[in-house]
Short mmCIF file of C-alpha atoms in Angstrom, two decimals:
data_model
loop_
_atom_site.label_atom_id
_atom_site.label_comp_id
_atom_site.label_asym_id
_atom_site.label_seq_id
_atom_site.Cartn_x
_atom_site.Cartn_y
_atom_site.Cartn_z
CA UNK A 1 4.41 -9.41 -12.88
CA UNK A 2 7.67 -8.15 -11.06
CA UNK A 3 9.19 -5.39 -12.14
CA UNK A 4 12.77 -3.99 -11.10
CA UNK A 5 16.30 -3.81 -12.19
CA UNK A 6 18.17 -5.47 -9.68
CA UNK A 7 17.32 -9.40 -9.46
CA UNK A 8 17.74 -9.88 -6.40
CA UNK A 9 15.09 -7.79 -5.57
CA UNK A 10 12.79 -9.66 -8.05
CA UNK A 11 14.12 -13.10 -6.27
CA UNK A 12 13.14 -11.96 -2.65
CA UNK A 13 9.90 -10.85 -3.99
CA UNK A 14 8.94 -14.25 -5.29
CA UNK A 15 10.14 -15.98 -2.57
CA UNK A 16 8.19 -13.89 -0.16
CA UNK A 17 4.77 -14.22 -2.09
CA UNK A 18 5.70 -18.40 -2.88
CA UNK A 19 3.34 -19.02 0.08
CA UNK A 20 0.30 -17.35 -1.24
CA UNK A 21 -1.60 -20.04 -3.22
CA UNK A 22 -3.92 -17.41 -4.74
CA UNK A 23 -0.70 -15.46 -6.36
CA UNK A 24 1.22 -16.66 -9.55
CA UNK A 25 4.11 -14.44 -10.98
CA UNK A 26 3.78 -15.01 -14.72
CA UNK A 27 6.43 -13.07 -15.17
CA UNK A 28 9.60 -10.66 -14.43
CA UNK A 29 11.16 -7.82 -16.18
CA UNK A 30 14.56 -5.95 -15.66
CA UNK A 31 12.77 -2.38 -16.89
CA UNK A 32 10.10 -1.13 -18.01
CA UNK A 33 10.91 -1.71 -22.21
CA UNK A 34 11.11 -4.97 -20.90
CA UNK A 35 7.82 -5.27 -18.90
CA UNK A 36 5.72 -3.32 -22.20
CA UNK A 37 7.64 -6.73 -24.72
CA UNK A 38 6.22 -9.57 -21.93
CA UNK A 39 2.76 -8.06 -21.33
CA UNK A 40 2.05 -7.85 -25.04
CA UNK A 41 2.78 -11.56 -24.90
CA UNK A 42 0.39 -12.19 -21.46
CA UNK A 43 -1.55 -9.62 -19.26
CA UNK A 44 -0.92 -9.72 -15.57
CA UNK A 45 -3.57 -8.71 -13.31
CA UNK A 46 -1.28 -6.22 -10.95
CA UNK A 47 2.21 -5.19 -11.94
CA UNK A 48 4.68 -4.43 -8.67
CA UNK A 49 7.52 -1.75 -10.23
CA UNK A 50 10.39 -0.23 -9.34
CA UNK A 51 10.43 3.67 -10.24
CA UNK A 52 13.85 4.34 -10.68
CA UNK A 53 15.11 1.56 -13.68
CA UNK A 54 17.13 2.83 -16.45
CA UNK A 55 15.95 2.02 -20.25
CA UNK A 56 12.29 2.86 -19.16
CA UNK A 57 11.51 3.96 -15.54
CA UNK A 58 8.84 3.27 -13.55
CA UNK A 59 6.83 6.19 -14.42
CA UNK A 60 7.02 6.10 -17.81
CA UNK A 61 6.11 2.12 -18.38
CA UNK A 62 3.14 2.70 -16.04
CA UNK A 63 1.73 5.75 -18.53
CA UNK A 64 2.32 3.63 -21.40
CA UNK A 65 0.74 0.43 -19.32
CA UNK A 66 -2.23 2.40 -18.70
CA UNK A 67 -2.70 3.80 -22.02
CA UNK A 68 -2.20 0.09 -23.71
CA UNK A 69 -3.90 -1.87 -20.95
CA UNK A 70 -6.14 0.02 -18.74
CA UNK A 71 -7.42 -3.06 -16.70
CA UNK A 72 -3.98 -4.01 -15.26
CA UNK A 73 -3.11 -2.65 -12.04
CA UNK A 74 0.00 -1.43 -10.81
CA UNK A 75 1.69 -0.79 -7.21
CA UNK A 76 5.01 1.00 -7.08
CA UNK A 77 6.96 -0.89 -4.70
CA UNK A 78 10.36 1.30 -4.41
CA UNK A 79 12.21 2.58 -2.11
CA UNK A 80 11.55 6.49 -2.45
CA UNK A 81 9.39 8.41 -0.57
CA UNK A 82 9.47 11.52 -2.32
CA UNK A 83 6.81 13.11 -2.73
CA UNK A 84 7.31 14.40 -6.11
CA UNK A 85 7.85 10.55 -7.38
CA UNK A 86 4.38 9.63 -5.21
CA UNK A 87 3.09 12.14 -7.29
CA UNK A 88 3.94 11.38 -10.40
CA UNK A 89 2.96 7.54 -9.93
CA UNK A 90 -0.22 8.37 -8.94
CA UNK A 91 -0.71 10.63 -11.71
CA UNK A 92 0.12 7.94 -13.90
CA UNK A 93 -2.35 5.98 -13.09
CA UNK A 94 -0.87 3.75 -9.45
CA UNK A 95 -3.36 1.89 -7.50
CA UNK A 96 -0.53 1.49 -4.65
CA UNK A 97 2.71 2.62 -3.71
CA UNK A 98 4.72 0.70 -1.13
CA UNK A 99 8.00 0.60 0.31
CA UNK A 100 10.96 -1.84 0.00
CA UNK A 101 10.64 -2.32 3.64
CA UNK A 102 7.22 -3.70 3.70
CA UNK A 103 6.38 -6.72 5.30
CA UNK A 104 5.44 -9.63 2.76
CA UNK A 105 1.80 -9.90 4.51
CA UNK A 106 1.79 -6.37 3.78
CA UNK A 107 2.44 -6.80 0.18
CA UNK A 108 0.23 -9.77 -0.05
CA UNK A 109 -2.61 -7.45 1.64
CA UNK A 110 -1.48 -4.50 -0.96
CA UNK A 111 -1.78 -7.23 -3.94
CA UNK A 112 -5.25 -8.39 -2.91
CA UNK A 113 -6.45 -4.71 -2.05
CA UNK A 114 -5.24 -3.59 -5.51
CA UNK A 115 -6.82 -6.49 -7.56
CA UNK A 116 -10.30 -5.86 -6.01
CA UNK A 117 -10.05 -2.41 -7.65
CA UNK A 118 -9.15 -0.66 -4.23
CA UNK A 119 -5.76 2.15 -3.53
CA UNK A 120 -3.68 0.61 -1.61
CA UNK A 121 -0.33 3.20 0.29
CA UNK A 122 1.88 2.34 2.92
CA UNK A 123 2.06 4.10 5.82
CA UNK A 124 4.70 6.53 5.07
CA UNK A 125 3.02 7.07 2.09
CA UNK A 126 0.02 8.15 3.23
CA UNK A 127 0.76 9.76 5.82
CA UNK A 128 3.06 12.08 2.78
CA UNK A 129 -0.46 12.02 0.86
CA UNK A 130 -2.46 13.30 3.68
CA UNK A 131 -0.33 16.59 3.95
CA UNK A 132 -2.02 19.71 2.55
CA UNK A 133 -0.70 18.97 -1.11
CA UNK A 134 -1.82 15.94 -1.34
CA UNK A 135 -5.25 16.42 -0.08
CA UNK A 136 -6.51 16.61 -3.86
CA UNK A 137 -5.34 13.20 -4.58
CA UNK A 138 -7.46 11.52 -2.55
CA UNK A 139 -10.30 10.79 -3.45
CA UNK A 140 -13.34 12.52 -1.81
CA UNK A 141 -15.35 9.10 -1.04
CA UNK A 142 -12.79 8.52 1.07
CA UNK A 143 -12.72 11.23 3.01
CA UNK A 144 -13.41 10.30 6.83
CA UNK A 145 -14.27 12.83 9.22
CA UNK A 146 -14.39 12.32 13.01
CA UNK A 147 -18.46 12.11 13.11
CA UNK A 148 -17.77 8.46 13.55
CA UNK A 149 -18.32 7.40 17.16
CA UNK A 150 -15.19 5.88 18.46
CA UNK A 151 -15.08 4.21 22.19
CA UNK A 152 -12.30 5.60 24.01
CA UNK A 153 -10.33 2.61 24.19
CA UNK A 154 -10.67 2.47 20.23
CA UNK A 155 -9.35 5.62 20.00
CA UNK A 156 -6.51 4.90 22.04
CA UNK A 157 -5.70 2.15 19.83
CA UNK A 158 -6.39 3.63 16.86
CA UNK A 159 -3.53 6.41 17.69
CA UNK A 160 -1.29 3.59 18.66
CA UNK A 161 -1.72 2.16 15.27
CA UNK A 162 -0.72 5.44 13.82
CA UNK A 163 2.14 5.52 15.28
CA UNK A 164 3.09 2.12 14.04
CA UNK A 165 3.09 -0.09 16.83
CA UNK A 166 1.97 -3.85 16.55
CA UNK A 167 -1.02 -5.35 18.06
CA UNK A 168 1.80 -7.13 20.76
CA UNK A 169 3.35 -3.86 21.18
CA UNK A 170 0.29 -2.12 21.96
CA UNK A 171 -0.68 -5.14 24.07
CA UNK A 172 1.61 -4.73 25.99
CA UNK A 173 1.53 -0.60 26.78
CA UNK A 174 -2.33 -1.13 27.38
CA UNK A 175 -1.86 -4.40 29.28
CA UNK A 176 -4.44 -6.44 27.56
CA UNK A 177 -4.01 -9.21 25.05
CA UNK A 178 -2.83 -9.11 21.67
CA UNK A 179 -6.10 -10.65 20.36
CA UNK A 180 -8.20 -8.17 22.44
CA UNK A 181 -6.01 -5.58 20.27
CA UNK A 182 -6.90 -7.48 17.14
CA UNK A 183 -10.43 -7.57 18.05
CA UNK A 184 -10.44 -3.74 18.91
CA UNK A 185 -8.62 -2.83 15.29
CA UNK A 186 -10.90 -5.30 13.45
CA UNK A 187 -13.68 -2.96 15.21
CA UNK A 188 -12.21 0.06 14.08
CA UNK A 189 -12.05 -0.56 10.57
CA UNK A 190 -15.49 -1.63 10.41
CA UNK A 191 -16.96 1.07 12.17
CA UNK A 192 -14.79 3.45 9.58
CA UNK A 193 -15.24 1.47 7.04
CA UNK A 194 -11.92 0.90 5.81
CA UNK A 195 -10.08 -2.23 4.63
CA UNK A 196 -6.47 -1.65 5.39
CA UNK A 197 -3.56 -0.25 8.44
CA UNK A 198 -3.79 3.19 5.57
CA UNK A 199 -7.04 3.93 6.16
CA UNK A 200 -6.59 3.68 9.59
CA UNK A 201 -3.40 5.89 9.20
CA UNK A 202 -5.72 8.28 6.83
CA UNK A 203 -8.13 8.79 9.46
CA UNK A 204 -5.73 9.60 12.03
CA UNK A 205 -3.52 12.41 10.08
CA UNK A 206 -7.25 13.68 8.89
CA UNK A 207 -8.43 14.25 12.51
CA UNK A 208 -5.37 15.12 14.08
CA UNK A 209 -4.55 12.41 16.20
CA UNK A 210 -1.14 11.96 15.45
CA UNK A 211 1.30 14.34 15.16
#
C-alpha cells in the first residue's frame, strides 16, 4: 500500500515499482484515516507513508497500524530528515525510512529488505542514526565493530561507498572495472554480514572511516 497526500507522488511510485513482478500495490491512500478504512478491508504486507499528511499523519497511522495489525510493515518514505521525525517513526514501530530521492532499485531493495523482517534506512538516514543519540536505536545484534578483517583494497572501497559514490564512479578513481567494484562490495557485505549500501554506511560511521 502507498501512502501520501499528493498523487502524484503515489503515481510515480507505482510507476517506478510496475517493473517488479514480485510487487502488487493493492492499494493507495491520501492519509492516514484513509490508509486505517482500506486495510480493514485488505492487509498489505509493507505500507510506504508519507509523515507529514494532514487528517492523520504519518506517525500517528503507523501507531495505530501497529497496534491493529502488528504483522504489516511499514517504511516512511518522506522527504524529512529530521531527526526528531526519524525518531518518532521508529518509535512507532518503522522497519525503514527512506527518502523521496531514492532510487526505485533502492526502494525495491528497501521493500524486499523490509518484508523479510529486516530494518531497512537510507543513507542519510543512517548515517543521522549512527550519531551519539541514536546509538540506542539500533539494535545491538547489529552492532559491527572493526575486528572484521578487511583487505586494504576493501577498505578503500568500502569508504568510497560511504561517501556515496557508484561502483562506475569508484571504478573509475581506482582504475579498475565496475564489476571488479561489484565483486569487491559483494565481498564486503559478506564478510560483514550485512544485506544492504546501510549497513555498509553503518559500519563506516561506527569505525570512523568517514567523516
Amino acid at each position: 500500500m502507498i501512502v501520501d497526500d499528493h498523487q502524484l507522488v503515489i503515481n510515480g511510485i507505482k510507476s517506478s515499482l510496475e517493473e517488479y513482478n514480485d510487487i502488487v500495490i493493492i492499494a493507495e491512500a491520501l492519509n492516514g484515516k484513509e490508509a486505517l478504512e482500506k486495510l480493514s478491508l485488505q492487509q498489505a504486507d509493507v505500507v510506504l507513508i508519507d509523515v507529514d499528511m494532514p487528517v492523520m499523519n504519518g506517525y500517528e497511522a503507523a501507531c495505530e497500524i501497529m497496534a491493529c495489525y502488528p504483522k504489516i510493515k511499514i517504511i516512511a518514505l518522506t522527504m524529512f530528515s529530521e531527526k526528531s521525525l526519524i525518531n518518532k517513526m521508529i518509535e512507532a514501530g518503522a522497519a525503514g525510512y527512506l527518502l523521496k530521492s531514492v532510487g526505485k532499485d533502492e526502494l525495491y531493495k528497501a521493500i524486499g529488505q523490509v518484508a523479510d523482517n529486516k530494518k531497512y534506512f537510507s543513507t542519510e538516514i543512517v548515517l543521522s542514526m549512527a550519531k551519539p543519540e541514536y546509538t540506542e536505536l539500533l539494535s545491538k545484534k547489529n552492532q559491527i565493530t572493526a575486528s572484521i578483517p578487511l583487505s586494504t583494497r576493501e577498505t578503500e572501497i568500502l569508504k568510497l561507498i560511504a561517501q556515496g559514490l557508484s561502483n562506475k564512479e569508484i571504478g573509475k578513481k581506482l582504475y579498475i572495472s565496475y564489476k571488479t567494484v561489484d565483486n569487491h562490495r559483494t565481498n564486503i557485505m559478506k564478510k560483514l554480514d550485512v544485506h544492504n549500501i546501510a549497513g555498509i554506511i553503518r559500519y563506516a560511521v561506527q569505525n570512523n572511516m568517514v567523516e
